Amino acid sequence: MLLSALLFVSWFSTSLAVNFDWEDVQLTQAETANYSAIRFAGQGADPPAQECRYIPGDKAWPSDAEWIKFNETLGGALLRPLPLASVCYDGPNYNSVRCGQLKNSWISMNIHTEDPISVMSQWSTGSSCVATSNPNSTCTQGGYPVYVVNATTVRQVQIAVNFARNQNIRLVVKNSGHDFNGRSVGGGALSVWVHNLKGLNYHANYTSSNYSGQAVVYGGGFQAQDAYLPMWLYNITFLVAGGPGVGIAGGFLQGAGHSTYTSYYGLAADHVLSIQVVTAHGKFITLNAKQNPDLFWAIRGGGGGNWGIVTSVVVKAFPVTPIASGVITFGTLPRSGSNSTGVSEDNFWEGMRAYWETAVAIVDAGGLGYSFIRHRKSGNATGIEFTVTISLPNRLVSDYRNITRPLLIKLQSLGFPVTIPKVKRYYVPSPDSDPNAAIDALMPNHVQPRAIGDVTGNTLIASRLWPRTNFETPEALDEMNAAIRDAISTSGGGYTFHGMNYGPSLKVSGYPNNAVNPAFRNTLMHAQGYEADAWWDTTSPVVPFPTLKERHDRLQSYMQKWRDITPGGGSYINEGDAQSPVWQAEFWGSKYGRLVGIKRKWDPWGVFFSISTPGSEAWEVRSSSGGGYDGIYTQDGRLCRVY
């Protein structure tokens, strides 16, 4: 661990500068004078608007010579990658050894993060080239981008944006590809890969118009796992995602950004001080409370991939904030090694109702309840199991005991074999403490670096932000418990449940003024329902489109039951169903109209398209036959204007 710290310390610095060196490398108007394809918007007449973006095979698609010139202008940063799994298919790229390695690691998010075009949600590409044991099957580019700019300077980002706008080519942005809805892919697209815009600067005394204190600046390619070491080095806390591979300057922060500290500090978007971004015009600008405040408002919560390409972010840094954390588990199956006979499903859901009551105390103490309800097997028996990691920032182990004691007593009365949970106080050690313990002691288990990252596959997911009112009366608790039971039980939906009990109220968050979904401010739980074991196993046939649509419609039928009993609720775009029939209201509520107006002002060309983000209803992805998709919006078609 000490060696690792020494190797990476040069990646982080204490600096008075806000910009990174690679942000000072910018495109000038003089460079574009003799190359119209990379001119800024307004530098001469803009090309006429077309109904659809050009794709390979179109007469107006750039020639090979034009792509060569474009690459030379970029300094050789243009890639033309084949899908990651193309090594598994007959053809010049076939490699049985590499394919075998890929099949063994396909569900690991890490390999997809390091690839310029691969992503977590393979279904969004049309599942056009997945790791397979059948080399005679078909691999196509599908929804994967055709070309990629491996950006290492702002200049390269600007050139890519201008080229896509002027040449009428679809543009997408990829950092890590950690996305449930396929916002980092697009058929026939040019992609900007910001993954390598790394780095972090620490400012002990950052001053702006509305803030003075500690801050960090991190690059557009910065990931959650990159944050652990600088937190230790500088003895600070700042808000990052739980998934280690998540790009925190991208969809995470731009969609709201929840974390272990959501009930204590608020959301990641609430603590952004400044953003550096390349806009649809191709210009590199600063966003903050004084400069371009409307776009600054929109990009903090208005959804990733829709407003510009973020190259760096300045965020508040907090003092080291320790966490008291422990795990509670109960289920219907007998506990391994015990003499118990198991517990009835009715009693299980009585136990869940008791947890929902406890969740109010967890949130009001500034904590997080990070939970799952999963289906389990033991021999020939099947059952369900609930596991929750309860984390309490700036609280003691005794606080944890006091909050959870009523729940444990209730569980014992229901017949569950109760074990007093082991509780530990996690913290970021000071730089002069044992460096070998630094990362392991940083955070509770559910937010520590994981061995393989998040699972890649074809999982469909939907979610709901449950308001506090659903927890306030016995009748509301009963109604909520029944609706969740219906979605999870084998006699109902049979889905897996993932919940995060938190409450980023305006008071907790410091009364921020941003585009975050207003439903967040009254929520007490973000809850998902999703298909279990829907990752790609390399042997099953690719799920056909009609089957995928049937699965989606079924999931939405259960989500509608959740909507019906959560007036005033909403959904979190980063972990929700972007294909929801009411996505505008679910993701942004009363802020949607203002967001659309800002989108039209800053991107009248629709350079940035991201599924189910403000203004995206003006576009659709059309199938090869020219018609729009019905119900499942994969990205393997042509992007066209609807109006």
PDB file of N, CA and C in Angstrom, residues 432-507:
ATOM      1  N   ASP A 432       0.168  10.727   8.807  1.00  0.00           N
ATOM      2  CA  ASP A 432       1.290  10.177   9.563  1.00  0.00           C
ATOM      3  C   ASP A 432       0.961   8.857  10.247  1.00  0.00           C
ATOM      4  N   SER A 433      -0.243   8.312   9.990  1.00  0.00           N
ATOM      5  CA  SER A 433      -0.592   7.017  10.558  1.00  0.00           C
ATOM      6  C   SER A 433      -0.154   5.903   9.609  1.00  0.00           C
ATOM      7  N   ASP A 434      -0.488   4.686   9.960  1.00  0.00           N
ATOM      8  CA  ASP A 434      -0.041   3.520   9.199  1.00  0.00           C
ATOM      9  C   ASP A 434      -0.596   3.545   7.783  1.00  0.00           C
ATOM     10  N   PRO A 435       0.218   3.757   6.740  1.00  0.00           N
ATOM     11  CA  PRO A 435      -0.293   3.825   5.374  1.00  0.00           C
ATOM     12  C   PRO A 435      -0.852   2.505   4.885  1.00  0.00           C
ATOM     13  N   ASN A 436      -0.409   1.400   5.471  1.00  0.00           N
ATOM     14  CA  ASN A 436      -0.901   0.104   5.030  1.00  0.00           C
ATOM     15  C   ASN A 436      -2.362  -0.118   5.387  1.00  0.00           C
ATOM     16  N   ALA A 437      -2.861   0.672   6.355  1.00  0.00           N
ATOM     17  CA  ALA A 437      -4.257   0.522   6.773  1.00  0.00           C
ATOM     18  C   ALA A 437      -5.158   1.561   6.117  1.00  0.00           C
ATOM     19  N   ALA A 438      -4.584   2.454   5.337  1.00  0.00           N
ATOM     20  CA  ALA A 438      -5.325   3.635   4.901  1.00  0.00           C
ATOM     21  C   ALA A 438      -6.572   3.318   4.098  1.00  0.00           C
ATOM     22  N   ILE A 439      -6.423   2.585   3.013  1.00  0.00           N
ATOM     23  CA  ILE A 439      -7.568   2.384   2.145  1.00  0.00           C
ATOM     24  C   ILE A 439      -8.588   1.442   2.773  1.00  0.00           C
ATOM     25  N   ASP A 440      -8.130   0.382   3.417  1.00  0.00           N
ATOM     26  CA  ASP A 440      -9.057  -0.569   4.016  1.00  0.00           C
ATOM     27  C   ASP A 440      -9.910   0.071   5.104  1.00  0.00           C
ATOM     28  N   ALA A 441      -9.368   1.057   5.780  1.00  0.00           N
ATOM     29  CA  ALA A 441     -10.102   1.699   6.867  1.00  0.00           C
ATOM     30  C   ALA A 441     -10.922   2.881   6.394  1.00  0.00           C
ATOM     31  N   LEU A 442     -10.905   3.134   5.082  1.00  0.00           N
ATOM     32  CA  LEU A 442     -11.513   4.360   4.581  1.00  0.00           C
ATOM     33  C   LEU A 442     -13.017   4.389   4.708  1.00  0.00           C
ATOM     34  N   MET A 443     -13.678   3.307   4.303  1.00  0.00           N
ATOM     35  CA  MET A 443     -15.129   3.325   4.241  1.00  0.00           C
ATOM     36  C   MET A 443     -15.692   1.948   4.567  1.00  0.00           C
ATOM     37  N   PRO A 444     -16.989   1.869   4.861  1.00  0.00           N
ATOM     38  CA  PRO A 444     -17.614   0.574   5.099  1.00  0.00           C
ATOM     39  C   PRO A 444     -17.524  -0.334   3.882  1.00  0.00           C
ATOM     40  N   ASN A 445     -17.859  -1.610   4.092  1.00  0.00           N
ATOM     41  CA  ASN A 445     -17.685  -2.611   3.042  1.00  0.00           C
ATOM     42  C   ASN A 445     -18.357  -2.238   1.729  1.00  0.00           C
ATOM     43  N   HIS A 446     -19.567  -1.657   1.794  1.00  0.00           N
ATOM     44  CA  HIS A 446     -20.307  -1.447   0.550  1.00  0.00           C
ATOM     45  C   HIS A 446     -19.751  -0.312  -0.295  1.00  0.00           C
ATOM     46  N   VAL A 447     -18.814   0.484   0.241  1.00  0.00           N
ATOM     47  CA  VAL A 447     -18.205   1.517  -0.577  1.00  0.00           C
ATOM     48  C   VAL A 447     -16.694   1.382  -0.676  1.00  0.00           C
ATOM     49  N   GLN A 448     -16.132   0.278  -0.187  1.00  0.00           N
ATOM     50  CA  GLN A 448     -14.714   0.023  -0.381  1.00  0.00           C
ATOM     51  C   GLN A 448     -14.488  -0.452  -1.814  1.00  0.00           C
ATOM     52  N   PRO A 449     -13.254  -0.314  -2.328  1.00  0.00           N
ATOM     53  CA  PRO A 449     -12.961  -0.834  -3.666  1.00  0.00           C
ATOM     54  C   PRO A 449     -13.324  -2.311  -3.756  1.00  0.00           C
ATOM     55  N   ARG A 450     -14.027  -2.681  -4.825  1.00  0.00           N
ATOM     56  CA  ARG A 450     -14.445  -4.075  -4.981  1.00  0.00           C
ATOM     57  C   ARG A 450     -13.542  -4.769  -5.986  1.00  0.00           C
ATOM     58  N   ALA A 451     -13.482  -6.075  -5.866  1.00  0.00           N
ATOM     59  CA  ALA A 451     -12.509  -6.837  -6.646  1.00  0.00           C
ATOM     60  C   ALA A 451     -12.759  -6.749  -8.146  1.00  0.00           C
ATOM     61  N   ILE A 452     -14.013  -6.850  -8.577  1.00  0.00           N
ATOM     62  CA  ILE A 452     -14.273  -6.879 -10.016  1.00  0.00           C
ATOM     63  C   ILE A 452     -15.105  -5.707 -10.493  1.00  0.00           C
ATOM     64  N   GLY A 453     -15.559  -4.856  -9.590  1.00  0.00           N
ATOM     65  CA  GLY A 453     -16.420  -3.762 -10.017  1.00  0.00           C
ATOM     66  C   GLY A 453     -17.854  -4.238 -10.149  1.00  0.00           C
ATOM     67  N   ASP A 454     -18.693  -3.397 -10.742  1.00  0.00           N
ATOM     68  CA  ASP A 454     -20.104  -3.741 -10.863  1.00  0.00           C
ATOM     69  C   ASP A 454     -20.334  -4.674 -12.045  1.00  0.00           C
ATOM     70  N   VAL A 455     -21.390  -5.452 -11.946  1.00  0.00           N
ATOM     71  CA  VAL A 455     -21.642  -6.518 -12.910  1.00  0.00           C
ATOM     72  C   VAL A 455     -22.170  -5.956 -14.226  1.00  0.00           C
ATOM     73  N   THR A 456     -21.619  -6.476 -15.318  1.00  0.00           N
ATOM     74  CA  THR A 456     -22.026  -6.080 -16.655  1.00  0.00           C
ATOM     75  C   THR A 456     -23.069  -7.064 -17.182  1.00  0.00           C
ATOM     76  N   GLY A 457     -24.079  -6.567 -17.880  1.00  0.00           N
ATOM     77  CA  GLY A 457     -25.052  -7.502 -18.418  1.00  0.00           C
ATOM     78  C   GLY A 457     -26.239  -6.862 -19.067  1.00  0.00           C
ATOM     79  N   ASN A 458     -27.359  -7.586 -19.029  1.00  0.00           N
ATOM     80  CA  ASN A 458     -28.581  -7.169 -19.703  1.00  0.00           C
ATOM     81  C   ASN A 458     -29.698  -6.868 -18.717  1.00  0.00           C
ATOM     82  N   THR A 459     -29.334  -6.470 -17.514  1.00  0.00           N
ATOM     83  CA  THR A 459     -30.321  -6.203 -16.485  1.00  0.00           C
ATOM     84  C   THR A 459     -31.143  -4.961 -16.817  1.00  0.00           C
ATOM     85  N   LEU A 460     -32.456  -5.097 -16.703  1.00  0.00           N
ATOM     86  CA  LEU A 460     -33.359  -3.948 -16.782  1.00  0.00           C
ATOM     87  C   LEU A 460     -33.648  -3.487 -15.361  1.00  0.00           C
ATOM     88  N   ILE A 461     -33.686  -2.194 -15.169  1.00  0.00           N
ATOM     89  CA  ILE A 461     -33.788  -1.646 -13.824  1.00  0.00           C
ATOM     90  C   ILE A 461     -34.788  -0.497 -13.813  1.00  0.00           C
ATOM     91  N   ALA A 462     -35.485  -0.348 -12.711  1.00  0.00           N
ATOM     92  CA  ALA A 462     -36.385   0.791 -12.517  1.00  0.00           C
ATOM     93  C   ALA A 462     -36.331   1.167 -11.043  1.00  0.00           C
ATOM     94  N   SER A 463     -36.671   2.403 -10.729  1.00  0.00           N
ATOM     95  CA  SER A 463     -36.537   2.841  -9.344  1.00  0.00           C
ATOM     96  C   SER A 463     -37.570   3.899  -8.998  1.00  0.00           C
ATOM     97  N   ARG A 464     -37.664   4.157  -7.692  1.00  0.00           N
ATOM     98  CA  ARG A 464     -38.597   5.171  -7.191  1.00  0.00           C
ATOM     99  C   ARG A 464     -37.984   5.851  -5.974  1.00  0.00           C
ATOM    100  N   LEU A 465     -38.155   7.166  -5.901  1.00  0.00           N
ATOM    101  CA  LEU A 465     -37.830   7.932  -4.709  1.00  0.00           C
ATOM    102  C   LEU A 465     -39.088   7.991  -3.858  1.00  0.00           C
ATOM    103  N   TRP A 466     -39.049   7.318  -2.695  1.00  0.00           N
ATOM    104  CA  TRP A 466     -40.210   7.221  -1.815  1.00  0.00           C
ATOM    105  C   TRP A 466     -40.208   8.390  -0.831  1.00  0.00           C
ATOM    106  N   PRO A 467     -41.250   9.201  -0.828  1.00  0.00           N
ATOM    107  CA  PRO A 467     -41.294  10.348   0.076  1.00  0.00           C
ATOM    108  C   PRO A 467     -41.388   9.933   1.539  1.00  0.00           C
ATOM    109  N   ARG A 468     -41.039  10.836   2.408  1.00  0.00           N
ATOM    110  CA  ARG A 468     -41.119  10.604   3.847  1.00  0.00           C
ATOM    111  C   ARG A 468     -42.542  10.261   4.282  1.00  0.00           C
ATOM    112  N   THR A 469     -43.552  10.783   3.558  1.00  0.00           N
ATOM    113  CA  THR A 469     -44.943  10.521   3.938  1.00  0.00           C
ATOM    114  C   THR A 469     -45.275   9.036   3.917  1.00  0.00           C
ATOM    115  N   ASN A 470     -44.558   8.248   3.111  1.00  0.00           N
ATOM    116  CA  ASN A 470     -44.802   6.809   3.071  1.00  0.00           C
ATOM    117  C   ASN A 470     -44.338   6.094   4.335  1.00  0.00           C
ATOM    118  N   PHE A 471     -43.603   6.792   5.189  1.00  0.00           N
ATOM    119  CA  PHE A 471     -43.070   6.207   6.417  1.00  0.00           C
ATOM    120  C   PHE A 471     -43.729   6.779   7.666  1.00  0.00           C
ATOM    121  N   GLU A 472     -44.698   7.687   7.496  1.00  0.00           N
ATOM    122  CA  GLU A 472     -45.153   8.480   8.636  1.00  0.00           C
ATOM    123  C   GLU A 472     -46.336   7.904   9.410  1.00  0.00           C
ATOM    124  N   THR A 473     -47.127   7.030   8.810  1.00  0.00           N
ATOM    125  CA  THR A 473     -48.289   6.475   9.507  1.00  0.00           C
ATOM    126  C   THR A 473     -48.295   4.960   9.365  1.00  0.00           C
ATOM    127  N   PRO A 474     -48.944   4.253  10.287  1.00  0.00           N
ATOM    128  CA  PRO A 474     -49.036   2.788  10.164  1.00  0.00           C
ATOM    129  C   PRO A 474     -49.672   2.361   8.852  1.00  0.00           C
ATOM    130  N   GLU A 475     -50.701   3.097   8.427  1.00  0.00           N
ATOM    131  CA  GLU A 475     -51.384   2.742   7.180  1.00  0.00           C
ATOM    132  C   GLU A 475     -50.454   2.888   5.980  1.00  0.00           C
ATOM    133  N   ALA A 476     -49.668   3.974   5.956  1.00  0.00           N
ATOM    134  CA  ALA A 476     -48.732   4.188   4.846  1.00  0.00           C
ATOM    135  C   ALA A 476     -47.633   3.134   4.836  1.00  0.00           C
ATOM    136  N   LEU A 477     -47.149   2.759   6.011  1.00  0.00           N
ATOM    137  CA  LEU A 477     -46.128   1.716   6.106  1.00  0.00           C
ATOM    138  C   LEU A 477     -46.663   0.379   5.591  1.00  0.00           C
ATOM    139  N   ASP A 478     -47.890   0.050   5.956  1.00  0.00           N
ATOM    140  CA  ASP A 478     -48.497  -1.197   5.488  1.00  0.00           C
ATOM    141  C   ASP A 478     -48.627  -1.207   3.970  1.00  0.00           C
ATOM    142  N   GLU A 479     -49.051  -0.078   3.424  1.00  0.00           N
ATOM    143  CA  GLU A 479     -49.243   0.031   1.975  1.00  0.00           C
ATOM    144  C   GLU A 479     -47.916  -0.100   1.239  1.00  0.00           C
ATOM    145  N   MET A 480     -46.897   0.563   1.736  1.00  0.00           N
ATOM    146  CA  MET A 480     -45.570   0.485   1.126  1.00  0.00           C
ATOM    147  C   MET A 480     -45.014  -0.936   1.215  1.00  0.00           C
ATOM    148  N   ASN A 481     -45.124  -1.534   2.369  1.00  0.00           N
ATOM    149  CA  ASN A 481     -44.609  -2.878   2.573  1.00  0.00           C
ATOM    150  C   ASN A 481     -45.276  -3.873   1.621  1.00  0.00           C
ATOM    151  N   ALA A 482     -46.579  -3.725   1.433  1.00  0.00           N
ATOM    152  CA  ALA A 482     -47.318  -4.624   0.544  1.00  0.00           C
ATOM    153  C   ALA A 482     -46.892  -4.438  -0.912  1.00  0.00           C
ATOM    154  N   ALA A 483     -46.655  -3.193  -1.327  1.00  0.00           N
ATOM    155  CA  ALA A 483     -46.271  -2.925  -2.721  1.00  0.00           C
ATOM    156  C   ALA A 483     -44.881  -3.468  -3.023  1.00  0.00           C
ATOM    157  N   ILE A 484     -43.967  -3.325  -2.065  1.00  0.00           N
ATOM    158  CA  ILE A 484     -42.619  -3.867  -2.260  1.00  0.00           C
ATOM    159  C   ILE A 484     -42.654  -5.391  -2.244  1.00  0.00           C
ATOM    160  N   ARG A 485     -43.455  -5.956  -1.345  1.00  0.00           N
ATOM    161  CA  ARG A 485     -43.599  -7.406  -1.296  1.00  0.00           C
ATOM    162  C   ARG A 485     -44.129  -7.945  -2.624  1.00  0.00           C
ATOM    163  N   ASP A 486     -45.100  -7.272  -3.199  1.00  0.00           N
ATOM    164  CA  ASP A 486     -45.682  -7.708  -4.472  1.00  0.00           C
ATOM    165  C   ASP A 486     -44.632  -7.755  -5.582  1.00  0.00           C
ATOM    166  N   ALA A 487     -43.715  -6.775  -5.585  1.00  0.00           N
ATOM    167  CA  ALA A 487     -42.693  -6.732  -6.629  1.00  0.00           C
ATOM    168  C   ALA A 487     -41.585  -7.755  -6.423  1.00  0.00           C
ATOM    169  N   ILE A 488     -41.358  -8.152  -5.175  1.00  0.00           N
ATOM    170  CA  ILE A 488     -40.202  -8.995  -4.858  1.00  0.00           C
ATOM    171  C   ILE A 488     -40.558 -10.472  -4.707  1.00  0.00           C
ATOM    172  N   SER A 489     -41.698 -10.784  -4.139  1.00  0.00           N
ATOM    173  CA  SER A 489     -42.039 -12.181  -3.829  1.00  0.00           C
ATOM    174  C   SER A 489     -42.137 -13.012  -5.098  1.00  0.00           C
ATOM    175  N   THR A 490     -41.884 -14.302  -4.960  1.00  0.00           N
ATOM    176  CA  THR A 490     -41.936 -15.195  -6.122  1.00  0.00           C
ATOM    177  C   THR A 490     -43.348 -15.328  -6.675  1.00  0.00           C
ATOM    178  N   SER A 491     -44.350 -15.074  -5.839  1.00  0.00           N
ATOM    179  CA  SER A 491     -45.737 -15.114  -6.322  1.00  0.00           C
ATOM    180  C   SER A 491     -46.123 -13.823  -7.033  1.00  0.00           C
ATOM    181  N   GLY A 492     -45.230 -12.832  -6.976  1.00  0.00           N
ATOM    182  CA  GLY A 492     -45.463 -11.563  -7.658  1.00  0.00           C
ATOM    183  C   GLY A 492     -44.423 -11.348  -8.736  1.00  0.00           C
ATOM    184  N   GLY A 493     -43.658 -10.252  -8.611  1.00  0.00           N
ATOM    185  CA  GLY A 493     -42.685  -9.918  -9.647  1.00  0.00           C
ATOM    186  C   GLY A 493     -41.443 -10.786  -9.639  1.00  0.00           C
ATOM    187  N   GLY A 494     -41.008 -11.196  -8.449  1.00  0.00           N
ATOM    188  CA  GLY A 494     -39.798 -12.006  -8.359  1.00  0.00           C
ATOM    189  C   GLY A 494     -38.523 -11.228  -8.572  1.00  0.00           C
ATOM    190  N   TYR A 495     -38.586  -9.890  -8.447  1.00  0.00           N
ATOM    191  CA  TYR A 495     -37.412  -9.058  -8.683  1.00  0.00           C
ATOM    192  C   TYR A 495     -36.514  -8.990  -7.446  1.00  0.00           C
ATOM    193  N   THR A 496     -35.312  -8.499  -7.655  1.00  0.00           N
ATOM    194  CA  THR A 496     -34.414  -8.160  -6.562  1.00  0.00           C
ATOM    195  C   THR A 496     -34.677  -6.720  -6.148  1.00  0.00           C
ATOM    196  N   PHE A 497     -34.618  -6.473  -4.862  1.00  0.00           N
ATOM    197  CA  PHE A 497     -34.825  -5.128  -4.321  1.00  0.00           C
ATOM    198  C   PHE A 497     -33.496  -4.572  -3.845  1.00  0.00           C
ATOM    199  N   HIS A 498     -33.235  -3.321  -4.217  1.00  0.00           N
ATOM    200  CA  HIS A 498     -32.071  -2.615  -3.684  1.00  0.00           C
ATOM    201  C   HIS A 498     -32.539  -1.257  -3.180  1.00  0.00           C
ATOM    202  N   GLY A 499     -32.330  -1.006  -1.893  1.00  0.00           N
ATOM    203  CA  GLY A 499     -32.793   0.244  -1.305  1.00  0.00           C
ATOM    204  C   GLY A 499     -31.674   1.037  -0.672  1.00  0.00           C
ATOM    205  N   MET A 500     -31.826   2.338  -0.713  1.00  0.00           N
ATOM    206  CA  MET A 500     -30.917   3.230  -0.008  1.00  0.00           C
ATOM    207  C   MET A 500     -31.782   4.224   0.760  1.00  0.00           C
ATOM    208  N   ASN A 501     -31.820   4.065   2.056  1.00  0.00           N
ATOM    209  CA  ASN A 501     -32.569   4.992   2.889  1.00  0.00           C
ATOM    210  C   ASN A 501     -31.691   6.202   3.194  1.00  0.00           C
ATOM    211  N   TYR A 502     -32.090   7.325   2.669  1.00  0.00           N
ATOM    212  CA  TYR A 502     -31.387   8.583   2.913  1.00  0.00           C
ATOM    213  C   TYR A 502     -32.344   9.751   2.740  1.00  0.00           C
ATOM    214  N   GLY A 503     -31.893  10.933   3.134  1.00  0.00           N
ATOM    215  CA  GLY A 503     -32.743  12.116   3.047  1.00  0.00           C
ATOM    216  C   GLY A 503     -31.940  13.374   2.793  1.00  0.00           C
ATOM    217  N   PRO A 504     -31.640  13.675   1.508  1.00  0.00           N
ATOM    218  CA  PRO A 504     -30.870  14.887   1.181  1.00  0.00           C
ATOM    219  C   PRO A 504     -31.754  16.135   1.149  1.00  0.00           C
ATOM    220  N   SER A 505     -32.332  16.468   2.288  1.00  0.00           N
ATOM    221  CA  SER A 505     -33.226  17.621   2.349  1.00  0.00           C
ATOM    222  C   SER A 505     -32.468  18.906   2.027  1.00  0.00           C
ATOM    223  N   LEU A 506     -33.214  19.955   1.748  1.00  0.00           N
ATOM    224  CA  LEU A 506     -32.576  21.243   1.468  1.00  0.00           C
ATOM    225  C   LEU A 506     -31.744  21.708   2.661  1.00  0.00           C
ATOM    226  N   LYS A 507     -32.252  21.489   3.860  1.00  0.00           N
ATOM    227  CA  LYS A 507     -31.515  21.913   5.055  1.00  0.00           C
ATOM    228  C   LYS A 507     -30.207  21.153   5.177  1.00  0.00           C
TER     229      LYS A 507
END
